PDB file of C-alpha atoms and ligand atoms in Angstrom:
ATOM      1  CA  UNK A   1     133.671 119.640  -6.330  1.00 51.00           C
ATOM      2  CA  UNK A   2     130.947 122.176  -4.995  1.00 50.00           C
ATOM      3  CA  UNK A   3     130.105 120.893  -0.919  1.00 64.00           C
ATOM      4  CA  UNK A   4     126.080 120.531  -2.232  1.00 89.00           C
ATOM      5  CA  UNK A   5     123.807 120.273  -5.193  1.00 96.00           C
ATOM      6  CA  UNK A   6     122.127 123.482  -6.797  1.00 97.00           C
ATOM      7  CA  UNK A   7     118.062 123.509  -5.612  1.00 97.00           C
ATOM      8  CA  UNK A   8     116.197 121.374  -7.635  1.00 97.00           C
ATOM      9  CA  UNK A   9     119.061 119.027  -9.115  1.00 98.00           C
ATOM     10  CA  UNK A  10     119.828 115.228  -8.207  1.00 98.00           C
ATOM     11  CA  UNK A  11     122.518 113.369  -9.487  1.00 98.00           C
ATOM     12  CA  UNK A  12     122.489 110.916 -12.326  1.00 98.00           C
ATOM     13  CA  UNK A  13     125.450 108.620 -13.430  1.00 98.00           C
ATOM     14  CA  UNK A  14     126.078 109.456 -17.171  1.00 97.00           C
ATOM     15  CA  UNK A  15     125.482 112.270 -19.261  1.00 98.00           C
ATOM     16  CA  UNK A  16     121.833 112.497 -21.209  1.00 98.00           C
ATOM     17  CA  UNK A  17     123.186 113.483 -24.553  1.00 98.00           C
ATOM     18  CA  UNK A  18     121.413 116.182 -26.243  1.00 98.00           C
ATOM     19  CA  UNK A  19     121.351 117.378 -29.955  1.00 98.00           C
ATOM     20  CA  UNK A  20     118.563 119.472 -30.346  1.00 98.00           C
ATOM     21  CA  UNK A  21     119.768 120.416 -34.001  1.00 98.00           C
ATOM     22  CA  UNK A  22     120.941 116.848 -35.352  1.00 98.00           C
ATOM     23  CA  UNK A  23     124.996 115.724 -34.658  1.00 98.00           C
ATOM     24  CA  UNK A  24     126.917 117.523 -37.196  1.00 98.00           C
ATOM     25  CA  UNK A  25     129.790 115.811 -39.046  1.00 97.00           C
ATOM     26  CA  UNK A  26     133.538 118.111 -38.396  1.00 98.00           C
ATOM     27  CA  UNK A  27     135.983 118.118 -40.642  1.00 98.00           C
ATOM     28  CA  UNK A  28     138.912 118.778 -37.856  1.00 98.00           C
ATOM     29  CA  UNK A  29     141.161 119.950 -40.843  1.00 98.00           C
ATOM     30  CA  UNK A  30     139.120 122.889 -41.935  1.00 98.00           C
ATOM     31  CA  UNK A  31     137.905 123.196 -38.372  1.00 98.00           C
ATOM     32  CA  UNK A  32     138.472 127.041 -36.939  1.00 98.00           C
ATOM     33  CA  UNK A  33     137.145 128.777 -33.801  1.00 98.00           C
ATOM     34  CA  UNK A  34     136.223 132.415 -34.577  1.00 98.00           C
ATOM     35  CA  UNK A  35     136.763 135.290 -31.756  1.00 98.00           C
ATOM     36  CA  UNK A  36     134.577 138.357 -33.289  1.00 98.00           C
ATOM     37  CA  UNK A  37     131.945 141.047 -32.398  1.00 98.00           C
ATOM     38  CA  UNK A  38     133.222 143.750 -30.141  1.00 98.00           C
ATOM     39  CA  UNK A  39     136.802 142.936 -29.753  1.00 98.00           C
ATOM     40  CA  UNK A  40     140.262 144.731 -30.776  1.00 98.00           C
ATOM     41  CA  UNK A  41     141.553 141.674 -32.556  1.00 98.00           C
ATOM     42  CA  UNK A  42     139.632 138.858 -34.613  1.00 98.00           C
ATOM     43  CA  UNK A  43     140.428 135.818 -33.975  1.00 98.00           C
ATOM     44  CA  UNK A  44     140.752 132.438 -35.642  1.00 98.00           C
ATOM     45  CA  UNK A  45     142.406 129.091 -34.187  1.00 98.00           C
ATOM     46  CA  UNK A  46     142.839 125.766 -35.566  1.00 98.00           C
ATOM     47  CA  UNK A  47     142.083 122.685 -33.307  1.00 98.00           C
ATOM     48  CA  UNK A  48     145.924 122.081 -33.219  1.00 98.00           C
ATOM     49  CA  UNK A  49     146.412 125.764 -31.866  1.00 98.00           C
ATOM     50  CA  UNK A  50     143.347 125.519 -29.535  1.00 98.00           C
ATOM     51  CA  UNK A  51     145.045 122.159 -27.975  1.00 98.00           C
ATOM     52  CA  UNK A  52     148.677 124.294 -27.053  1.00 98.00           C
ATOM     53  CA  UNK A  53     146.482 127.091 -25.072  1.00 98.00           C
ATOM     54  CA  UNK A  54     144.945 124.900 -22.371  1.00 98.00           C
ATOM     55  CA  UNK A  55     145.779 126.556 -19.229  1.00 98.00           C
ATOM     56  CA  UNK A  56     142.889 125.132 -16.543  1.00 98.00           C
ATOM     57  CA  UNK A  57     141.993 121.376 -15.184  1.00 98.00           C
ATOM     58  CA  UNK A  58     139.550 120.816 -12.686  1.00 98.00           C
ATOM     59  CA  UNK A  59     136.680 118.657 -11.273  1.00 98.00           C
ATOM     60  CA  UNK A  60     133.157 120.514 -11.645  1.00 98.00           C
ATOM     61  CA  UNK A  61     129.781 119.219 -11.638  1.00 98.00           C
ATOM     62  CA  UNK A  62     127.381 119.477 -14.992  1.00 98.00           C
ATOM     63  CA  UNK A  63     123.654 120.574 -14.451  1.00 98.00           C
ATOM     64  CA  UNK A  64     121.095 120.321 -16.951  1.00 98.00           C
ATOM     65  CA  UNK A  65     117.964 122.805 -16.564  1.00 98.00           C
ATOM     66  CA  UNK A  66     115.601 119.850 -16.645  1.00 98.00           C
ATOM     67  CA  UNK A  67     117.168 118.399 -13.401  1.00 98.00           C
ATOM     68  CA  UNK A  68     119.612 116.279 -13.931  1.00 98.00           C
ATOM     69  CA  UNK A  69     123.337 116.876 -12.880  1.00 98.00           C
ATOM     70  CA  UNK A  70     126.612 115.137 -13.177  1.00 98.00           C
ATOM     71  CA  UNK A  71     129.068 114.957 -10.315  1.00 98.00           C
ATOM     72  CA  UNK A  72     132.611 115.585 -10.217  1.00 98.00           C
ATOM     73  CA  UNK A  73     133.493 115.742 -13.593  1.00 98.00           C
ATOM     74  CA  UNK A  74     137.459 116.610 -15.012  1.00 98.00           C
ATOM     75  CA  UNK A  75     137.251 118.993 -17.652  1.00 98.00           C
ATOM     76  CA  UNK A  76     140.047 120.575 -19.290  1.00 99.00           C
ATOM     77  CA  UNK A  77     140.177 123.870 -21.725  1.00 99.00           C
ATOM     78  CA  UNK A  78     141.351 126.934 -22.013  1.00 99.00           C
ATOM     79  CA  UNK A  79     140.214 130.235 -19.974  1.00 98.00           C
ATOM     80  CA  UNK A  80     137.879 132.874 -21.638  1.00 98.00           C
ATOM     81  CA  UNK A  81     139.982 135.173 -19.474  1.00 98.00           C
ATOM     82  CA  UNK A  82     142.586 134.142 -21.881  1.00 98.00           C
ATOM     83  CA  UNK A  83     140.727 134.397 -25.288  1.00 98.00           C
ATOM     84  CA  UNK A  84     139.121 137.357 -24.276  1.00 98.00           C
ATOM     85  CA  UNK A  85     142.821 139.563 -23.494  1.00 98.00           C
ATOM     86  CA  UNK A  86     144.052 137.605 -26.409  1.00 98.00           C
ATOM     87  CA  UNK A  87     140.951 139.609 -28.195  1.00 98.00           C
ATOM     88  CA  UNK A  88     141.603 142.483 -26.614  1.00 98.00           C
ATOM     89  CA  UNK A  89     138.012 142.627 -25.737  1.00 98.00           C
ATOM     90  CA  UNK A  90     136.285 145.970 -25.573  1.00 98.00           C
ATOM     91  CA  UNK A  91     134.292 147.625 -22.810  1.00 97.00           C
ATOM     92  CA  UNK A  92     131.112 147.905 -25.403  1.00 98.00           C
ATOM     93  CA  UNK A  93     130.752 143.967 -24.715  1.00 98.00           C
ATOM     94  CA  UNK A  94     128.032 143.185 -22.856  1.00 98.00           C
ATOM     95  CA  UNK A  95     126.814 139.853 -23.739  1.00 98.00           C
ATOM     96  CA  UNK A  96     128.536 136.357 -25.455  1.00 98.00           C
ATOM     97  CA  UNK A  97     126.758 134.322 -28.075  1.00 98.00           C
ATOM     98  CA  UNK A  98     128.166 130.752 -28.650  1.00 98.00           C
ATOM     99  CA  UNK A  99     127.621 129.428 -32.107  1.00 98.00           C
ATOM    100  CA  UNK A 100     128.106 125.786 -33.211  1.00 98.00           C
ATOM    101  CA  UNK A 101     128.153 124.010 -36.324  1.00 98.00           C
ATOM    102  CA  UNK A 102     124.579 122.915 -36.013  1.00 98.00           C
ATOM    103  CA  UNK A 103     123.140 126.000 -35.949  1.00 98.00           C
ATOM    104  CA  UNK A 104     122.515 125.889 -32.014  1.00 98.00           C
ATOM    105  CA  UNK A 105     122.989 129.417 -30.181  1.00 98.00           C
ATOM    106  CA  UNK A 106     123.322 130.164 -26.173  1.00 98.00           C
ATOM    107  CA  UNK A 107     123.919 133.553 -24.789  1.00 98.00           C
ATOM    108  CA  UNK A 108     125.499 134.692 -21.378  1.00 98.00           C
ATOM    109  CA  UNK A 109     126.395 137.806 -20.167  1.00 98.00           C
ATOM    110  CA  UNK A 110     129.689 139.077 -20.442  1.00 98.00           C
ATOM    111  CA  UNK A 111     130.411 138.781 -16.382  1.00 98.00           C
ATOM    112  CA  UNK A 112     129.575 134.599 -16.742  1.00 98.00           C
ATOM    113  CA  UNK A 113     131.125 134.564 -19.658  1.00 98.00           C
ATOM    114  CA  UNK A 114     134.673 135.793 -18.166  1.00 98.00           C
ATOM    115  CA  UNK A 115     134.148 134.220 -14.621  1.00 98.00           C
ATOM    116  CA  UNK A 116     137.693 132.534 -13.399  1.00 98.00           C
ATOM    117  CA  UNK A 117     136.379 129.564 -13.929  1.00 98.00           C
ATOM    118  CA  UNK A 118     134.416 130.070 -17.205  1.00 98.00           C
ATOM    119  CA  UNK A 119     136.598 128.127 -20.161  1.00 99.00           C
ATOM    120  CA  UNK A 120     136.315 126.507 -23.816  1.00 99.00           C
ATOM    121  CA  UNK A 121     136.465 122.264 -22.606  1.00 99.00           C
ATOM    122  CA  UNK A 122     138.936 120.448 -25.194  1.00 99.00           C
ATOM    123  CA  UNK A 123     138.774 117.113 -22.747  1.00 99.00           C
ATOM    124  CA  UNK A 124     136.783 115.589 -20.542  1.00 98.00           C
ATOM    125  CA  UNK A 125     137.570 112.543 -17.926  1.00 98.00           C
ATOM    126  CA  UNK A 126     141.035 112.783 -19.584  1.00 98.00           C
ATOM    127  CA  UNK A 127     139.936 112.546 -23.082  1.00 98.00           C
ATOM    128  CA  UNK A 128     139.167 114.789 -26.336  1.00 98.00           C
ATOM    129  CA  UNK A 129     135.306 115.763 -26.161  1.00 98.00           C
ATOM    130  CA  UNK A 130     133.719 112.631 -28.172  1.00 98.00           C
ATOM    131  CA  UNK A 131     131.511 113.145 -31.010  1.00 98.00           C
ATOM    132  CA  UNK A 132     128.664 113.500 -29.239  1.00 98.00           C
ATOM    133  CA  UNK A 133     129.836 115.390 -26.760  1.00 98.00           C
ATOM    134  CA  UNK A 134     130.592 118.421 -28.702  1.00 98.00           C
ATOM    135  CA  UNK A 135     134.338 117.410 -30.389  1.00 98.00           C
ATOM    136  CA  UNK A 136     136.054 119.560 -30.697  1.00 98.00           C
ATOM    137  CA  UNK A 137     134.668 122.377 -28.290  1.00 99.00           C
ATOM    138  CA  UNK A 138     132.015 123.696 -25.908  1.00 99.00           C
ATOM    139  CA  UNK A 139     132.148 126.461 -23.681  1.00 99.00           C
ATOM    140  CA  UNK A 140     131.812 125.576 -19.544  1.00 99.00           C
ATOM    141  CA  UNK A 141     130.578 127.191 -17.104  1.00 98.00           C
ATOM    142  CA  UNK A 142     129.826 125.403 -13.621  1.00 98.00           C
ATOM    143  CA  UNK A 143     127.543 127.928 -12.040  1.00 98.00           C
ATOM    144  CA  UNK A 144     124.870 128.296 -15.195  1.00 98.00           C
ATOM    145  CA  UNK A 145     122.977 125.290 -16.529  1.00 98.00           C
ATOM    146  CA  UNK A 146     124.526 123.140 -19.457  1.00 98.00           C
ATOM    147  CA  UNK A 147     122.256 124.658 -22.273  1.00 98.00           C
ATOM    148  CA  UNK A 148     124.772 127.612 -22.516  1.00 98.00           C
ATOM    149  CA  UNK A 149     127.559 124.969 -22.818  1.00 99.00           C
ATOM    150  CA  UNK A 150     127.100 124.928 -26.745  1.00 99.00           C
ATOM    151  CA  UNK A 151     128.514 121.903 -28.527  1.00 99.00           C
ATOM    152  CA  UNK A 152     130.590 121.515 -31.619  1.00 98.00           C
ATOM    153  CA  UNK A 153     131.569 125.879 -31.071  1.00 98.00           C
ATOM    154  CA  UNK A 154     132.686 127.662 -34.015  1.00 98.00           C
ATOM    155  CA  UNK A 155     132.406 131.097 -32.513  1.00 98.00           C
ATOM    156  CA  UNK A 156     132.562 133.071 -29.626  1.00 98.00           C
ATOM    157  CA  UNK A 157     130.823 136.549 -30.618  1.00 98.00           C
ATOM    158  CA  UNK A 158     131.172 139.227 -28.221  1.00 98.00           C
ATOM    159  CA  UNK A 159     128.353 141.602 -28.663  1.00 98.00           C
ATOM    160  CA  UNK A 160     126.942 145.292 -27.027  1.00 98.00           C
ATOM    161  CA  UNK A 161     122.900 144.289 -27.423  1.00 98.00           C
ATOM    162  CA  UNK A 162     121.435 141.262 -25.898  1.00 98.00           C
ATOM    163  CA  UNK A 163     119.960 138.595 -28.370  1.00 98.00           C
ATOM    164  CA  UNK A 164     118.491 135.241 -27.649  1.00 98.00           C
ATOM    165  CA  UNK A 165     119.785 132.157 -28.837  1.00 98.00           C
ATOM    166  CA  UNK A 166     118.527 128.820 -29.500  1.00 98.00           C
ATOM    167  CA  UNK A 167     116.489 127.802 -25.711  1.00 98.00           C
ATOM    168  CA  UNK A 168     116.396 131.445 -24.851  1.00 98.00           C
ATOM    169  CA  UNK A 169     113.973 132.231 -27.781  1.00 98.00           C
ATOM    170  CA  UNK A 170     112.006 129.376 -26.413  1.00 98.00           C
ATOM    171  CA  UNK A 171     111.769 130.800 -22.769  1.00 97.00           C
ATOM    172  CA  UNK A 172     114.791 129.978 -21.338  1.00 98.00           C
ATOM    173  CA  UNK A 173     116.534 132.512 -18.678  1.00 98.00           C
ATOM    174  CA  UNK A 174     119.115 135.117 -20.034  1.00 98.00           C
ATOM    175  CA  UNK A 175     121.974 133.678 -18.102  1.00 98.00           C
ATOM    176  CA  UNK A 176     120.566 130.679 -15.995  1.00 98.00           C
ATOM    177  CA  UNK A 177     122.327 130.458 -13.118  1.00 98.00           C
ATOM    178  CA  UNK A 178     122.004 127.233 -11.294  1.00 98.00           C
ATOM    179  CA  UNK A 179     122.120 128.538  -7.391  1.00 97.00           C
ATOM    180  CA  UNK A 180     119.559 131.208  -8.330  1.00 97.00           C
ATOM    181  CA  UNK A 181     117.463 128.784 -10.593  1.00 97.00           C
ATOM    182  CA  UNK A 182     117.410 131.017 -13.290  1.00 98.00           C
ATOM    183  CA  UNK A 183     115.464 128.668 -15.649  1.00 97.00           C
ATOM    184  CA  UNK A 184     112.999 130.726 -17.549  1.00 97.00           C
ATOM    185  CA  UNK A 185     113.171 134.436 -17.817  1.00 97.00           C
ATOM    186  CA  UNK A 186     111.739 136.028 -14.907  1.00 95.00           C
ATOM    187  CA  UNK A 187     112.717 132.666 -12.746  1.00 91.00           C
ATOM    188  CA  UNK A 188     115.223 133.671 -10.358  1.00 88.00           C
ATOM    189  CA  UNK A 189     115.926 134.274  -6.702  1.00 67.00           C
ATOM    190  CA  UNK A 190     112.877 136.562  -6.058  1.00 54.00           C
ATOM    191  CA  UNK A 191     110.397 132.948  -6.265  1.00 53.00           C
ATOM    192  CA  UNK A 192     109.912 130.211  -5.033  1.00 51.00           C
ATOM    193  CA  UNK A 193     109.595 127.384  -7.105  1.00 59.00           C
ATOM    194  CA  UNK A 194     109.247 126.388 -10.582  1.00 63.00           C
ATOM    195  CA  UNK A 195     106.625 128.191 -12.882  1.00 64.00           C
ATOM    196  CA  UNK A 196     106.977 125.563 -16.103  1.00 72.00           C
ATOM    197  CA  UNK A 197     108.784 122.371 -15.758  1.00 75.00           C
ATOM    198  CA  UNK A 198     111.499 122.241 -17.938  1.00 81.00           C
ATOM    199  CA  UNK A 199     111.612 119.656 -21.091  1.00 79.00           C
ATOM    200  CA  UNK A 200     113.570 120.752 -23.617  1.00 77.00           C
TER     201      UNK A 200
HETATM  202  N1  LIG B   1     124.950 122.178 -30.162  1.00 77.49           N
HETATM  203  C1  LIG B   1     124.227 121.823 -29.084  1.00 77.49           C
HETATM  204  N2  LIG B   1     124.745 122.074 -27.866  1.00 77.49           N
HETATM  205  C2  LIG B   1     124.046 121.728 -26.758  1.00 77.49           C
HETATM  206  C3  LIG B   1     122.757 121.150 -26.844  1.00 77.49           C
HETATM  207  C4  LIG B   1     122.248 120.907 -28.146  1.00 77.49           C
HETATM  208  O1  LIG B   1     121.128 120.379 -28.321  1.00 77.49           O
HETATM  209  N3  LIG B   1     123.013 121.243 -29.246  1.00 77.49           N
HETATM  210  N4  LIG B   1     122.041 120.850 -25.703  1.00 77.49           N
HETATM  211  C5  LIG B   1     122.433 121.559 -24.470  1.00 77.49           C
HETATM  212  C6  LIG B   1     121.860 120.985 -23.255  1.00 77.49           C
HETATM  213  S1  LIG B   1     120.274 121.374 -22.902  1.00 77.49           S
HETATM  214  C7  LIG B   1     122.599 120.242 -22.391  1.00 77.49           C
HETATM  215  S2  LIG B   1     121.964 119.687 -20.920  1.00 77.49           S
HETATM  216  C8  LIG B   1     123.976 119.845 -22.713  1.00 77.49           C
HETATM  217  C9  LIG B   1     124.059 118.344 -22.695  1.00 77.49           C
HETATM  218  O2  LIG B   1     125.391 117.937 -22.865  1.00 77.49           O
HETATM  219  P1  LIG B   1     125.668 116.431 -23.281  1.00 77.49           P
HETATM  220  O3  LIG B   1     124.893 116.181 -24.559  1.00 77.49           O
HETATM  221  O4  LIG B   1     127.149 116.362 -23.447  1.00 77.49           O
HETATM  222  O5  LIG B   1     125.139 115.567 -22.168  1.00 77.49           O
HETATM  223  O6  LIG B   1     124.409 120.304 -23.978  1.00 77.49           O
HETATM  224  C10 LIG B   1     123.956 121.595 -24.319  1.00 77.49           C
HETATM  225  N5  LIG B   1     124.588 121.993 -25.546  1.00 77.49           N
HETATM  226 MO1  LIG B   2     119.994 120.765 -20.624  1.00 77.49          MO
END
């Protein structure tokens, strides 16, 4: 649990679900998660392998760009710290894009993207990731808003040049840290207050 809430958040109860791209159907069978771009070794895991890596548990709070957060939270999941030495990631990687099976993107840079505390969530509250919450993966990490935390991930793609992804090509900050309220580009800690109000 952090001691306060990022500028500009307020707690709600329950998760708003979002699906800007539609709820894809998985087929958990033929289901992979693909480690590629500028790494040493390419990846693939089943959902079966991804389940026997989880290393991390805590209790983290979820903040969406529009305002809304979620308190105390348990997630579960596996470091990127462990992916990424898995990958033998190279020093050429600069930024992460997140794909999922909807076609939705999200981008951070490579120093969010292999924070301690950054991992891929399997469970939350206890439980597998429902359907609509992204089963069977999304990327987490607590310090940047929940856009980058791309449901229903089929790859992690490690990359030298920066590209936007889904909310980014729509305005939406390069890494979007919450404490800095980094939620369209050139938002950050240099202003004060919001310049658009975010809707999604
Ligand atoms: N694939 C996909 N991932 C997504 C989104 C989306 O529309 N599609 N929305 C993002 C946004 S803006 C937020 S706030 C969170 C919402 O997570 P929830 O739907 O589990 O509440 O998912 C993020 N990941
Ligand atoms: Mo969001």
């Amino acid at each position: 649990m952090q001691e306060q809430i990022p500028p500009g958040q307020r707690y709600v109860k329950k998760f708003i679900y979002y699906a800007a791209l539609g709820v894809p159907e998985v087929d958990i069978q033929s289901y992979r998660l693909k480690i590629l771009g500028e790494v040493e070794n390419k990846l693939e895991f089943t959902y079966e392998e991804l389940l026997k890596m989880i290393d991390t548990e805590y209790i983290r709070d979820f903040h969406c760009v529009t305002g809304w957060s979620v308190a105390g939270v348990k997630w579960e999941g596996i470091k990127m710290k462990t992916i990424a030495s898995l990958a033998k990631v190279k020093d050429t990687a600069k930024w992460v894009m997140f794909y999922s099976l909807d076609g939705y993107t999200s981008v951070v840079p490579i120093e969010d993207a292999l924070s301690e505390d950054t991992i891929i969530a399997l469970k939350m509250n206890g439980k597998p990731l429902d359907k609509k919450s992204g089963f069977p993966a999304r990327p987490f990490i607590p310090h940047l808003y929940a856009w980058k935390s791309a449901k229903w991930l089929t790859a992690i793609h490690f990359t030298s040049e920066y590209q936007d992804g889904f909310w980014e090509e729509r305005g939406y900050h390069e890494r979007g840290n919450v404490w800095e309220e980094e939620r369209f580009k050139g938002e950050g800690h240099s202003h004060s207050g919001m310049k658009r109000r975010p809707i999604l």
